[in-house]
Amino acid sequence: MKSQAMILPSKMLRSLVAGCLALAVVLISPHHSLAAPKTAVATNDFLNSIGVVSTFPDRGQPLARTIEMVRYCGFRWVRAGIEGLSDKGPTTIQTFLDLHRETGARLNWGLVSGGTDVKKLVETGRVLAEAGALLAFEGNNEPNNWGVTYQGESGGGTASWMAVAKLQRDLYQAVKSDPVLAKYPVWSISEPGAQRDNVGLQFLTIPPDAQTRMPDGTKYADYANLHNYIYHSHSPYPADNKTWHAADPTAASRVDGLFGNFGVTWGRGFQGYTQEQLNTLPRVTTETGVAIGGSVTEQMHGLNLMSMYLAQFKRGYAYTSVYLLRDRTDEEGNQSFGFFKPDYSPRKAAIYLHNLTTILADKGTLAKPGQLDFTIADQPETVHELLLQHSDGTFQLIVWDERLSGQDHVTLQFGDTRASVTTYDPTLGVEPVQTLSNVRSLEITLSDHPIVIALSPSMQ
């Protein structure tokens, strides 16, 4: 018997599509096209980027319900670690092996808050790796909030961060010197921008002449790790392009972003990477999210989280994990972030993400994604696109708007005529809302959410 969390939106909702999505075939001369070739990304790569933070049995969330929620939304990875892990449980290494076996989700494996046991991290990580369940290793969670004591030296918070730096250096060396684990990436600590002294944690590898307290050449990580929550004291209210701006790698971002942690640190202004280097710096987000409350409704929460995965991936984040799978019930102050309510019923965020991952569903491989000739004429600044290609060769073009109110009417032009174009709206369901034939151009009305456009091969 299906739980309430498995109930999909009624198919009757698709009758509403006329009010929120307008598509029309526009006949134009083949010689009038302004389309330009763009290279797709494998659909599976985008789906693999979609992760979540979750609680586990030691915090009162049964494994069976966790499996159900992860499977429903289509999460491909889960942020986890050695905090709360024990031989006797309730959370054991078998918990994570079972989660992977039942959902396919992999784990990034971290020291989490205040953890320092590198030996345990490596030993348990090896168990996960041998089962195909390991994604990456992660350094300490927010040492500005949870300090560490490592080899008799305390650090983090408002004290020196030397202990944090030595711990992260040793973690990296332990992983890379292990013959089983060396191929797995190491993600940095989160919040290096809070360093009180310049120990160089704003770098993955400290470059020559960096003038940091740790020596040049010290290796910390393979990926920069962010906690770029989209609502921040410098950006506290709903606005156009909310998730797009949070993923901005430049100083223009008003949240706790890439520049403030790995460019010029937000705490003491220590110099890190140049903007040119930041643009291509390997990066992930292990925490971001939205809390329902005030001006943020459940509907806006759901739209924000769906757009968040798209914006992050488009702007260079290889993996993004949203806080939180289900509202916390074991502590105060962490309510209403969840895809699911405390009673495990899905919020709109869960339903929308379920629909999006179902529409895109792909587990195949694509050796070399192809190119699609298209352009969006007079593209507004709130309209964005992500070109994917399914392993069966079908292009899946996602176009989304981050407009707080109103609509944008845009024209999507293709370089050649497509035999058929099928459109989906994940806020309505998983079935097509429209299929058109012999399409060279589409007029699209967008507002506050993505549409997915599946394109057949061109008519040659």
Coordinates of C-alpha atoms in Angstrom, one line a residue:
M1 CA 0.0 0.0 0.0
K2 CA 1.4 3.4 -1.0
S3 CA 2.1 5.9 1.7
Q4 CA 0.7 9.4 1.5
A5 CA 4.1 10.6 0.4
M6 CA 3.7 8.6 -2.9
I7 CA 0.5 10.5 -4.0
L8 CA 1.1 12.5 -7.2
P9 CA -0.8 15.7 -8.2
S10 CA -4.1 15.0 -9.8
K11 CA -4.0 14.7 -13.6
M12 CA -6.9 17.2 -13.6
L13 CA -4.3 19.8 -12.9
R14 CA -3.1 19.6 -16.5
S15 CA -6.2 21.3 -17.6
L16 CA -4.7 24.4 -16.0
V17 CA -1.8 24.5 -18.3
A18 CA -3.4 27.0 -20.7
G19 CA -3.2 29.6 -18.0
C20 CA 0.5 29.2 -17.2
L21 CA 2.2 27.9 -20.3
A22 CA 1.5 29.0 -23.9
L23 CA 3.3 27.3 -26.8
A24 CA 2.8 28.1 -30.5
V25 CA 4.5 27.0 -33.7
V26 CA 6.0 30.0 -35.5
L27 CA 6.7 29.6 -39.1
I28 CA 9.8 31.4 -40.1
S29 CA 12.2 31.2 -43.1
P30 CA 15.1 28.7 -42.6
H31 CA 17.4 31.6 -43.7
H32 CA 16.1 33.8 -40.9
S33 CA 17.3 31.7 -38.0
L34 CA 19.5 33.3 -35.3
A35 CA 20.2 29.9 -33.7
A36 CA 23.7 29.1 -32.5
P37 CA 25.1 25.6 -31.7
K38 CA 25.3 24.8 -28.0
T39 CA 26.8 21.6 -26.5
A40 CA 24.6 19.6 -24.3
V41 CA 25.4 18.0 -20.9
A42 CA 24.5 14.4 -20.2
T43 CA 21.1 14.3 -18.4
N44 CA 22.6 11.7 -16.0
D45 CA 25.2 14.2 -15.0
F46 CA 22.6 16.7 -13.9
L47 CA 20.5 14.1 -12.1
N48 CA 23.7 12.9 -10.3
S49 CA 24.2 16.4 -9.0
I50 CA 20.9 16.4 -7.0
G51 CA 21.5 15.6 -3.3
V52 CA 20.0 16.2 0.1
V53 CA 20.9 16.5 3.8
S54 CA 19.0 14.1 6.0
T55 CA 18.7 12.9 9.5
F56 CA 19.1 9.2 10.4
P57 CA 17.9 6.7 13.0
D58 CA 20.0 8.2 15.8
R59 CA 17.9 11.3 15.4
G60 CA 14.6 9.6 15.2
Q61 CA 14.1 9.1 11.5
P62 CA 13.6 5.4 10.6
L63 CA 15.7 4.1 7.7
A64 CA 12.6 2.7 5.9
R65 CA 11.0 6.1 5.8
T66 CA 14.3 7.7 4.7
I67 CA 14.5 5.3 1.8
E68 CA 11.0 6.0 0.8
M69 CA 11.6 9.8 0.7
V70 CA 14.9 9.6 -1.1
R71 CA 13.5 7.3 -3.7
Y72 CA 10.4 9.4 -4.3
C73 CA 12.3 12.7 -4.9
G74 CA 15.0 11.0 -7.0
F75 CA 18.0 12.1 -4.9
R76 CA 21.2 10.7 -6.3
W77 CA 23.4 11.4 -3.2
V78 CA 23.0 12.1 0.5
R79 CA 25.3 14.1 2.8
A80 CA 26.4 11.9 5.6
G81 CA 29.4 11.2 7.9
I82 CA 30.7 9.7 11.1
E83 CA 28.7 11.9 13.5
G84 CA 26.3 9.7 15.3
L85 CA 27.8 6.5 13.8
S86 CA 28.4 3.6 16.2
D87 CA 28.8 -0.2 16.1
K88 CA 25.6 -0.8 18.1
G89 CA 23.4 1.8 16.4
P90 CA 20.8 2.9 15.9
T91 CA 22.9 4.4 13.1
T92 CA 25.6 2.0 11.8
I93 CA 27.6 1.7 8.7
Q94 CA 25.0 -0.9 7.6
T95 CA 22.4 1.9 7.7
F96 CA 24.2 3.7 4.8
L97 CA 24.9 0.5 2.9
D98 CA 21.2 -0.3 3.0
L99 CA 20.3 3.2 2.0
H100 CA 22.5 2.9 -1.1
R101 CA 21.3 -0.6 -1.9
E102 CA 17.6 0.4 -1.8
T103 CA 17.9 3.8 -3.6
G104 CA 21.1 3.9 -5.5
A105 CA 22.1 7.1 -3.7
R106 CA 25.8 7.5 -2.9
L107 CA 27.2 9.2 0.2
N108 CA 29.6 12.0 0.7
W109 CA 31.4 11.0 3.8
G110 CA 32.4 13.7 6.2
L111 CA 33.9 14.5 9.6
V112 CA 30.7 16.7 10.1
S113 CA 30.5 19.1 13.1
G114 CA 33.6 19.1 15.2
G115 CA 34.7 15.6 14.2
T116 CA 38.4 14.8 14.1
D117 CA 38.7 11.0 13.8
V118 CA 40.4 10.7 10.4
K119 CA 41.2 7.0 11.0
K120 CA 37.5 6.2 11.5
L121 CA 36.5 8.3 8.5
V122 CA 38.9 6.4 6.2
E123 CA 38.1 3.0 7.5
T124 CA 34.3 3.4 7.2
G125 CA 34.8 5.2 3.9
R126 CA 36.6 2.2 2.6
V127 CA 33.6 0.0 3.4
L128 CA 31.3 2.3 1.5
A129 CA 33.7 2.4 -1.5
E130 CA 33.9 -1.3 -1.7
A131 CA 30.1 -1.4 -1.9
G132 CA 30.0 1.3 -4.6
A133 CA 28.2 3.7 -2.2
L134 CA 30.9 6.4 -1.8
L135 CA 30.8 9.7 -3.6
A136 CA 33.4 11.8 -1.9
F137 CA 35.0 12.8 1.4
E138 CA 34.2 16.1 3.1
G139 CA 36.1 18.2 5.7
N140 CA 34.7 19.7 8.8
N141 CA 31.2 21.3 8.9
E142 CA 31.4 25.0 9.6
P143 CA 34.3 25.2 11.9
N144 CA 33.3 28.8 12.7
N145 CA 30.3 27.3 14.5
W146 CA 31.8 24.0 15.7
G147 CA 35.4 24.2 16.6
V148 CA 37.8 21.2 16.7
T149 CA 40.4 19.8 19.1
Y150 CA 43.0 17.9 17.0
Q151 CA 46.1 16.4 18.4
G152 CA 45.8 18.4 21.6
E153 CA 45.3 21.7 19.7
S154 CA 42.0 23.5 19.7
G155 CA 40.9 25.7 16.8
G156 CA 38.1 27.2 14.8
G157 CA 35.5 29.7 16.0
T158 CA 37.1 32.9 17.2
A159 CA 40.5 31.2 17.9
S160 CA 43.3 30.3 15.6
W161 CA 42.3 28.0 12.7
M162 CA 45.6 26.2 12.7
A163 CA 44.1 23.0 14.1
V164 CA 41.4 23.0 11.5
A165 CA 44.0 23.4 8.7
K166 CA 46.2 20.6 10.0
L167 CA 43.2 18.3 10.3
Q168 CA 42.1 19.0 6.7
R169 CA 45.6 18.5 5.4
D170 CA 45.8 15.2 7.2
L171 CA 42.4 14.1 6.0
Y172 CA 43.5 14.8 2.4
Q173 CA 46.8 12.9 2.8
A174 CA 45.0 9.9 4.4
V175 CA 42.6 9.6 1.5
K176 CA 45.1 10.1 -1.2
S177 CA 47.6 7.6 0.3
D178 CA 45.0 4.8 0.5
P179 CA 45.0 2.6 -2.6
V180 CA 41.3 2.0 -2.5
L181 CA 40.3 5.6 -1.8
A182 CA 42.8 7.7 -3.7
K183 CA 40.5 8.1 -6.7
Y184 CA 37.7 9.7 -4.6
P185 CA 37.6 13.5 -4.4
V186 CA 38.0 15.4 -1.2
W187 CA 35.8 18.3 -0.6
S188 CA 37.0 21.2 1.5
I189 CA 35.7 22.3 4.9
S190 CA 32.6 24.6 4.7
E191 CA 33.0 28.3 5.6
P192 CA 36.7 28.9 5.1
G193 CA 35.7 32.5 4.7
A194 CA 35.4 32.7 8.5
Q195 CA 39.1 32.0 9.2
R196 CA 40.5 34.2 12.0
D197 CA 44.1 33.7 10.9
N198 CA 45.3 33.1 7.4
V199 CA 46.0 29.4 7.4
G200 CA 45.2 29.2 3.6
L201 CA 41.9 27.2 3.8
Q202 CA 40.6 29.5 1.0
F203 CA 42.7 27.5 -1.4
L204 CA 42.4 23.9 -2.5
T205 CA 46.2 23.8 -2.7
I206 CA 48.1 26.7 -1.3
P207 CA 49.9 28.4 -4.3
P208 CA 53.5 29.8 -4.2
D209 CA 54.0 33.1 -2.4
A210 CA 50.5 33.0 -0.8
Q211 CA 51.9 34.3 2.5
T212 CA 49.8 32.0 4.6
R213 CA 50.6 30.4 7.9
M214 CA 50.6 26.9 6.4
P215 CA 53.4 26.3 3.8
D216 CA 53.0 26.8 0.1
G217 CA 51.9 23.5 -1.6
T218 CA 49.8 22.3 1.3
K219 CA 46.9 20.3 -0.2
Y220 CA 43.5 20.6 1.4
A221 CA 40.9 19.5 -1.2
D222 CA 39.9 18.8 -4.8
Y223 CA 36.6 20.8 -4.6
A224 CA 35.6 24.0 -2.9
N225 CA 32.6 23.4 -0.6
L226 CA 29.9 26.0 -0.1
H227 CA 26.9 26.6 2.1
N228 CA 25.3 29.3 0.0
Y229 CA 21.8 29.5 1.4
I230 CA 19.8 31.8 -0.8
Y231 CA 18.2 33.8 2.0
H232 CA 20.9 35.7 3.9
S233 CA 21.2 38.8 6.0
H234 CA 22.4 40.7 3.0
S235 CA 19.6 39.3 0.8
P236 CA 16.7 38.5 3.2
Y237 CA 13.6 38.8 1.1
P238 CA 12.1 37.1 -2.0
A239 CA 13.3 38.6 -5.2
D240 CA 13.8 37.9 -8.9
N241 CA 16.7 35.6 -9.7
K242 CA 17.0 34.5 -6.1
T243 CA 18.7 31.1 -6.7
W244 CA 20.6 32.4 -9.8
H245 CA 22.3 35.1 -7.7
A246 CA 23.1 32.7 -4.9
A247 CA 25.1 30.6 -7.3
D248 CA 27.0 33.6 -8.7
P249 CA 30.8 33.0 -8.4
T250 CA 31.6 36.8 -8.3
A251 CA 31.6 39.5 -5.6
A252 CA 28.1 40.5 -6.8
S253 CA 26.6 37.6 -4.9
R254 CA 25.0 38.9 -1.7
V255 CA 24.9 35.5 0.0
D256 CA 27.6 33.3 1.6
G257 CA 29.0 32.4 -1.8
L258 CA 32.1 31.3 -3.7
F259 CA 33.8 34.7 -3.8
G260 CA 33.5 35.4 -0.1
N261 CA 34.9 32.0 0.9
F262 CA 37.5 31.4 -1.8
G263 CA 38.1 34.8 -3.4
V264 CA 38.5 37.3 -0.6
T265 CA 37.4 35.8 2.7
W266 CA 34.4 37.4 4.3
G267 CA 35.7 37.3 7.8
R268 CA 39.2 39.0 7.6
G269 CA 39.6 39.7 3.9
F270 CA 42.4 37.2 3.2
Q271 CA 43.2 37.0 -0.5
G272 CA 42.3 33.7 -2.3
Y273 CA 41.7 32.9 -5.9
T274 CA 41.3 35.6 -8.6
Q275 CA 38.0 35.9 -10.3
E276 CA 39.3 34.2 -13.4
Q277 CA 40.4 31.3 -11.3
L278 CA 37.1 31.2 -9.4
N279 CA 35.1 30.9 -12.6
T280 CA 36.4 27.5 -13.2
L281 CA 37.2 26.3 -9.7
P282 CA 35.7 22.9 -9.0
R283 CA 32.9 23.4 -6.5
V284 CA 30.1 21.8 -4.7
T285 CA 27.4 22.8 -2.2
T286 CA 26.8 20.6 0.7
E287 CA 24.2 22.8 2.3
T288 CA 21.7 25.3 0.9
G289 CA 18.0 25.6 1.3
V290 CA 14.9 27.6 2.2
A291 CA 12.8 27.8 5.3
I292 CA 9.0 28.3 5.0
G293 CA 7.9 31.3 7.0
G294 CA 7.2 35.0 6.7
S295 CA 7.0 36.0 3.0
V296 CA 8.2 32.5 1.9
T297 CA 5.2 30.3 1.3
E298 CA 5.2 26.6 0.7
Q299 CA 4.7 27.3 -3.0
M300 CA 7.7 29.6 -3.1
H301 CA 9.7 27.1 -1.1
G302 CA 9.0 24.5 -3.7
L303 CA 9.8 26.7 -6.6
N304 CA 13.0 28.0 -5.0
L305 CA 14.3 24.4 -4.4
M306 CA 13.5 23.3 -7.9
S307 CA 15.2 26.3 -9.5
M308 CA 18.1 26.0 -7.1
Y309 CA 19.3 22.7 -8.5
L310 CA 19.1 24.1 -12.0
A311 CA 20.9 27.4 -11.2
Q312 CA 23.7 25.7 -9.2
F313 CA 24.4 23.1 -12.0
K314 CA 24.3 25.7 -14.7
R315 CA 26.7 28.0 -12.8
G316 CA 29.3 25.3 -12.3
Y317 CA 28.4 23.4 -9.1
A318 CA 29.1 19.7 -9.7
Y319 CA 26.9 18.6 -6.8
T320 CA 24.3 20.4 -4.7
S321 CA 22.8 19.1 -1.4
V322 CA 19.7 20.8 0.0
Y323 CA 18.9 21.1 3.7
L324 CA 16.6 19.2 4.5
L325 CA 14.9 16.0 3.5
R326 CA 12.4 16.1 6.3
D327 CA 11.8 18.7 9.1
R328 CA 14.0 18.0 12.1
T329 CA 12.1 16.7 15.1
D330 CA 15.1 16.2 17.4
E331 CA 16.1 19.8 17.9
E332 CA 14.6 23.3 18.0
G333 CA 15.1 25.9 15.3
N334 CA 15.3 23.7 12.2
Q335 CA 11.7 23.4 11.3
S336 CA 10.0 24.0 7.8
F337 CA 13.2 23.5 5.7
G338 CA 12.1 20.0 4.7
F339 CA 10.9 18.5 1.4
F340 CA 8.7 16.5 3.8
K341 CA 6.7 17.5 6.8
P342 CA 7.4 15.8 10.2
D343 CA 4.6 13.4 9.5
Y344 CA 6.4 12.4 6.2
S345 CA 3.8 13.9 3.9
P346 CA 5.3 15.7 0.9
R347 CA 5.4 19.4 0.6
K348 CA 5.1 20.9 -2.9
A349 CA 8.9 20.9 -3.1
A350 CA 9.0 17.1 -2.9
I351 CA 6.2 16.8 -5.5
Y352 CA 7.8 19.2 -7.9
L353 CA 11.2 17.6 -7.6
H354 CA 9.7 14.2 -8.0
N355 CA 8.0 15.3 -11.2
L356 CA 11.2 16.9 -12.6
T357 CA 13.4 13.9 -11.9
T358 CA 10.7 11.6 -13.3
I359 CA 10.4 13.6 -16.5
L360 CA 14.2 13.6 -17.0
A361 CA 14.7 10.0 -15.7
D362 CA 17.9 8.5 -17.1
K363 CA 20.5 6.2 -15.8
G364 CA 22.3 5.5 -19.1
T365 CA 25.6 6.8 -20.2
L366 CA 26.3 9.2 -23.0
A367 CA 29.9 9.0 -24.3
K368 CA 29.8 12.4 -26.0
P369 CA 26.8 14.8 -25.8
G370 CA 25.8 16.4 -29.0
Q371 CA 25.0 20.0 -30.0
L372 CA 21.7 21.7 -30.6
D373 CA 21.3 24.9 -32.6
F374 CA 19.0 27.2 -30.7
T375 CA 18.6 30.7 -29.3
I376 CA 16.2 32.6 -27.1
A377 CA 15.5 35.9 -28.8
D378 CA 15.7 38.9 -26.5
Q379 CA 16.3 36.7 -23.5
P380 CA 15.3 38.5 -20.2
E381 CA 17.7 38.5 -17.4
T382 CA 15.4 36.2 -15.3
V383 CA 15.2 33.5 -18.0
H384 CA 17.8 30.8 -18.0
E385 CA 18.3 27.5 -19.9
L386 CA 20.1 24.2 -19.4
L387 CA 20.6 21.9 -22.4
L388 CA 20.7 18.2 -21.5
Q389 CA 20.8 15.1 -23.7
H390 CA 19.3 11.8 -22.6
S391 CA 21.3 8.6 -23.2
D392 CA 18.8 7.7 -26.0
G393 CA 19.9 10.8 -27.8
T394 CA 16.9 13.0 -27.1
F395 CA 17.7 16.6 -26.2
Q396 CA 15.9 17.9 -23.0
L397 CA 16.0 21.6 -23.0
I398 CA 15.0 23.1 -19.6
V399 CA 14.0 26.7 -19.7
W400 CA 13.1 28.4 -16.4
D401 CA 12.2 31.9 -15.2
E402 CA 12.9 33.3 -11.7
R403 CA 10.4 36.2 -11.9
L404 CA 8.7 36.9 -8.6
S405 CA 5.7 38.3 -10.3
G406 CA 4.5 38.7 -13.9
Q407 CA 5.5 36.8 -17.0
D408 CA 8.1 36.8 -19.8
H409 CA 7.1 36.0 -23.4
V410 CA 10.1 34.6 -25.3
T411 CA 10.7 33.0 -28.6
L412 CA 12.8 29.9 -28.8
Q413 CA 14.4 29.5 -32.3
F414 CA 16.0 26.3 -33.6
G415 CA 18.6 26.0 -36.3
D416 CA 16.5 23.4 -38.1
T417 CA 13.0 21.9 -38.1
R418 CA 12.4 19.4 -35.3
A419 CA 9.9 16.6 -36.2
S420 CA 8.3 16.8 -32.8
V421 CA 8.6 18.9 -29.6
T422 CA 7.1 17.6 -26.4
T423 CA 6.7 20.0 -23.4
Y424 CA 6.4 19.1 -19.7
D425 CA 5.6 21.3 -16.7
P426 CA 6.8 19.8 -13.4
T427 CA 4.5 21.9 -11.4
L428 CA 1.6 20.1 -13.0
G429 CA 2.7 16.5 -13.3
V430 CA 4.9 14.1 -15.2
E431 CA 2.8 13.7 -18.4
P432 CA 3.3 15.9 -21.5
V433 CA 1.3 19.1 -21.6
Q434 CA 1.7 19.6 -25.3
T435 CA 3.2 17.9 -28.3
L436 CA 3.9 19.8 -31.6
S437 CA 5.1 18.6 -35.0
N438 CA 7.4 20.2 -37.5
V439 CA 8.7 22.9 -35.2
R440 CA 11.2 25.5 -36.1
S441 CA 10.3 28.0 -33.4
L442 CA 8.3 28.2 -30.2
E443 CA 6.8 31.1 -28.4
I444 CA 6.9 30.5 -24.7
T445 CA 5.2 32.2 -21.8
L446 CA 7.2 31.8 -18.6
S447 CA 6.7 33.0 -15.0
D448 CA 8.3 31.4 -11.9
H449 CA 9.2 27.8 -12.7
P450 CA 10.9 25.5 -15.3
I451 CA 9.5 23.8 -18.3
V452 CA 11.2 20.8 -20.0
I453 CA 11.2 20.6 -23.8
A454 CA 12.0 17.2 -25.3
L455 CA 13.2 17.5 -28.9
S456 CA 13.2 14.7 -31.5
P457 CA 16.0 14.5 -34.0
S458 CA 16.0 17.2 -36.7
M459 CA 14.2 16.7 -40.0
Q460 CA 17.0 16.3 -42.6

